[in-house]
Amino acid sequence: MCFSFVSDIAVLGRKLYLCGGVSRSNTVYVPDCEAFDVDKLQWTSIPALPKGRNLCALAGMRGKVYVSGGLVMRADREVTNQLLALKPGTG
């Protein structure tokens, strides 16, 4: 499991999905995404976001995990209005 904070979590089926956040050193926005299987009680890494993102919102709906907004790592910590749709299990 990645060790970040200020991540968000979405529920889709019997899994929890965690994406983004800030590194433990509070210097890097992380692109990492992970899934927690509630039946196996196990975290698994899944494909990362294209860029590190912090303070984003996640929602699970109709087989996809949506990642909305947040801050992207740039010199000025730019706010993004980008909406990503991740389809778990497809790589």
PDB file of C-alpha atoms in Angstrom:
ATOM      1  CA  MET A   1       0.000   0.000   0.000  1.00  0.00           C
ATOM      2  CA  CYS A   2       1.213   3.488  -0.779  1.00  0.00           C
ATOM      3  CA  PHE A   3       1.776   5.680   2.232  1.00  0.00           C
ATOM      4  CA  SER A   4       0.082   8.938   1.375  1.00  0.00           C
ATOM      5  CA  PHE A   5      -2.437  11.145   3.070  1.00  0.00           C
ATOM      6  CA  VAL A   6      -5.150  13.556   1.921  1.00  0.00           C
ATOM      7  CA  SER A   7      -6.283  10.816  -0.477  1.00  0.00           C
ATOM      8  CA  ASP A   8      -9.901  10.063  -1.246  1.00  0.00           C
ATOM      9  CA  ILE A   9     -11.754   6.764  -1.336  1.00  0.00           C
ATOM     10  CA  ALA A  10     -14.584   5.440  -3.497  1.00  0.00           C
ATOM     11  CA  VAL A  11     -16.613   2.241  -3.142  1.00  0.00           C
ATOM     12  CA  LEU A  12     -17.347   0.072  -6.149  1.00  0.00           C
ATOM     13  CA  GLY A  13     -18.795  -3.371  -5.600  1.00  0.00           C
ATOM     14  CA  ARG A  14     -16.907  -5.104  -2.778  1.00  0.00           C
ATOM     15  CA  LYS A  15     -13.780  -2.965  -3.113  1.00  0.00           C
ATOM     16  CA  LEU A  16     -12.579   0.372  -1.813  1.00  0.00           C
ATOM     17  CA  TYR A  17     -10.470   2.469  -4.186  1.00  0.00           C
ATOM     18  CA  LEU A  18      -7.910   5.013  -2.984  1.00  0.00           C
ATOM     19  CA  CYS A  19      -6.191   7.446  -5.365  1.00  0.00           C
ATOM     20  CA  GLY A  20      -3.838  10.377  -5.094  1.00  0.00           C
ATOM     21  CA  GLY A  21      -2.710  12.218  -2.005  1.00  0.00           C
ATOM     22  CA  VAL A  22       0.524  13.636  -0.645  1.00  0.00           C
ATOM     23  CA  SER A  23       3.741  11.777   0.183  1.00  0.00           C
ATOM     24  CA  ARG A  24       4.738  11.298   3.807  1.00  0.00           C
ATOM     25  CA  SER A  25       7.332  14.042   3.382  1.00  0.00           C
ATOM     26  CA  ASN A  26       4.510  16.396   2.275  1.00  0.00           C
ATOM     27  CA  THR A  27       6.527  17.400  -0.800  1.00  0.00           C
ATOM     28  CA  VAL A  28       5.103  15.319  -3.665  1.00  0.00           C
ATOM     29  CA  TYR A  29       1.585  14.678  -4.900  1.00  0.00           C
ATOM     30  CA  VAL A  30       1.291  10.965  -5.604  1.00  0.00           C
ATOM     31  CA  PRO A  31      -0.419   9.366  -8.622  1.00  0.00           C
ATOM     32  CA  ASP A  32      -0.779   6.008  -6.871  1.00  0.00           C
ATOM     33  CA  CYS A  33      -4.068   4.119  -6.838  1.00  0.00           C
ATOM     34  CA  GLU A  34      -4.888   1.067  -4.766  1.00  0.00           C
ATOM     35  CA  ALA A  35      -7.858  -1.233  -4.255  1.00  0.00           C
ATOM     36  CA  PHE A  36      -8.872  -2.876  -0.981  1.00  0.00           C
ATOM     37  CA  ASP A  37     -10.774  -6.136  -1.317  1.00  0.00           C
ATOM     38  CA  VAL A  38     -13.134  -6.383   1.673  1.00  0.00           C
ATOM     39  CA  ASP A  39     -13.485 -10.157   1.272  1.00  0.00           C
ATOM     40  CA  LYS A  40      -9.741 -10.892   1.205  1.00  0.00           C
ATOM     41  CA  LEU A  41      -8.795  -7.981   3.529  1.00  0.00           C
ATOM     42  CA  GLN A  42      -6.002  -7.146   1.106  1.00  0.00           C
ATOM     43  CA  TRP A  43      -4.666  -4.040  -0.695  1.00  0.00           C
ATOM     44  CA  THR A  44      -3.602  -4.294  -4.362  1.00  0.00           C
ATOM     45  CA  SER A  45      -1.873  -1.673  -6.504  1.00  0.00           C
ATOM     46  CA  ILE A  46      -3.831  -0.689  -9.610  1.00  0.00           C
ATOM     47  CA  PRO A  47      -2.747   1.549 -12.524  1.00  0.00           C
ATOM     48  CA  ALA A  48      -1.727   5.023 -11.345  1.00  0.00           C
ATOM     49  CA  LEU A  49      -3.205   8.370 -12.331  1.00  0.00           C
ATOM     50  CA  PRO A  50      -1.428  10.156 -15.228  1.00  0.00           C
ATOM     51  CA  LYS A  51      -0.133  12.799 -12.757  1.00  0.00           C
ATOM     52  CA  GLY A  52       0.118  13.131  -9.007  1.00  0.00           C
ATOM     53  CA  ARG A  53      -3.063  14.656  -7.580  1.00  0.00           C
ATOM     54  CA  ASN A  54      -4.067  15.896  -4.146  1.00  0.00           C
ATOM     55  CA  LEU A  55      -7.421  16.859  -2.623  1.00  0.00           C
ATOM     56  CA  CYS A  56      -9.392  15.195  -5.427  1.00  0.00           C
ATOM     57  CA  ALA A  57     -12.831  13.625  -5.067  1.00  0.00           C
ATOM     58  CA  LEU A  58     -13.595   9.996  -5.964  1.00  0.00           C
ATOM     59  CA  ALA A  59     -16.883   8.277  -6.761  1.00  0.00           C
ATOM     60  CA  GLY A  60     -17.666   4.729  -7.848  1.00  0.00           C
ATOM     61  CA  MET A  61     -20.541   4.224 -10.255  1.00  0.00           C
ATOM     62  CA  ARG A  62     -21.527   1.789 -13.041  1.00  0.00           C
ATOM     63  CA  GLY A  63     -18.252  -0.115 -13.066  1.00  0.00           C
ATOM     64  CA  LYS A  64     -15.969   2.941 -13.063  1.00  0.00           C
ATOM     65  CA  VAL A  65     -14.137   5.008 -10.477  1.00  0.00           C
ATOM     66  CA  TYR A  66     -14.292   8.732 -11.206  1.00  0.00           C
ATOM     67  CA  VAL A  67     -11.505  11.051 -10.040  1.00  0.00           C
ATOM     68  CA  SER A  68     -12.556  14.687 -10.056  1.00  0.00           C
ATOM     69  CA  GLY A  69     -10.628  17.905  -9.574  1.00  0.00           C
ATOM     70  CA  GLY A  70      -7.913  18.471  -7.021  1.00  0.00           C
ATOM     71  CA  LEU A  71      -4.457  19.979  -7.149  1.00  0.00           C
ATOM     72  CA  VAL A  72      -1.798  18.789  -9.587  1.00  0.00           C
ATOM     73  CA  MET A  73       1.902  19.053  -8.852  1.00  0.00           C
ATOM     74  CA  ARG A  74       3.315  22.101 -10.523  1.00  0.00           C
ATOM     75  CA  ALA A  75       5.348  24.960  -9.145  1.00  0.00           C
ATOM     76  CA  ASP A  76       2.149  26.785  -8.209  1.00  0.00           C
ATOM     77  CA  ARG A  77       0.040  23.715  -7.253  1.00  0.00           C
ATOM     78  CA  GLU A  78      -2.482  24.296  -9.975  1.00  0.00           C
ATOM     79  CA  VAL A  79      -6.143  23.443  -9.413  1.00  0.00           C
ATOM     80  CA  THR A  80      -7.541  21.111 -12.071  1.00  0.00           C
ATOM     81  CA  ASN A  81     -11.122  20.597 -13.172  1.00  0.00           C
ATOM     82  CA  GLN A  82     -10.224  17.395 -15.026  1.00  0.00           C
ATOM     83  CA  LEU A  83     -12.477  14.365 -14.595  1.00  0.00           C
ATOM     84  CA  LEU A  84     -10.896  10.944 -15.058  1.00  0.00           C
ATOM     85  CA  ALA A  85     -12.855   7.715 -15.451  1.00  0.00           C
ATOM     86  CA  LEU A  86     -10.909   4.631 -14.342  1.00  0.00           C
ATOM     87  CA  LYS A  87     -12.180   1.181 -15.203  1.00  0.00           C
ATOM     88  CA  PRO A  88     -10.708  -1.199 -12.605  1.00  0.00           C
ATOM     89  CA  GLY A  89      -9.443  -4.498 -13.929  1.00  0.00           C
ATOM     90  CA  THR A  90      -8.712  -3.213 -17.428  1.00  0.00           C
ATOM     91  CA  GLY A  91      -5.169  -1.885 -16.866  1.00  0.00           C
TER      92      GLY A  91
END
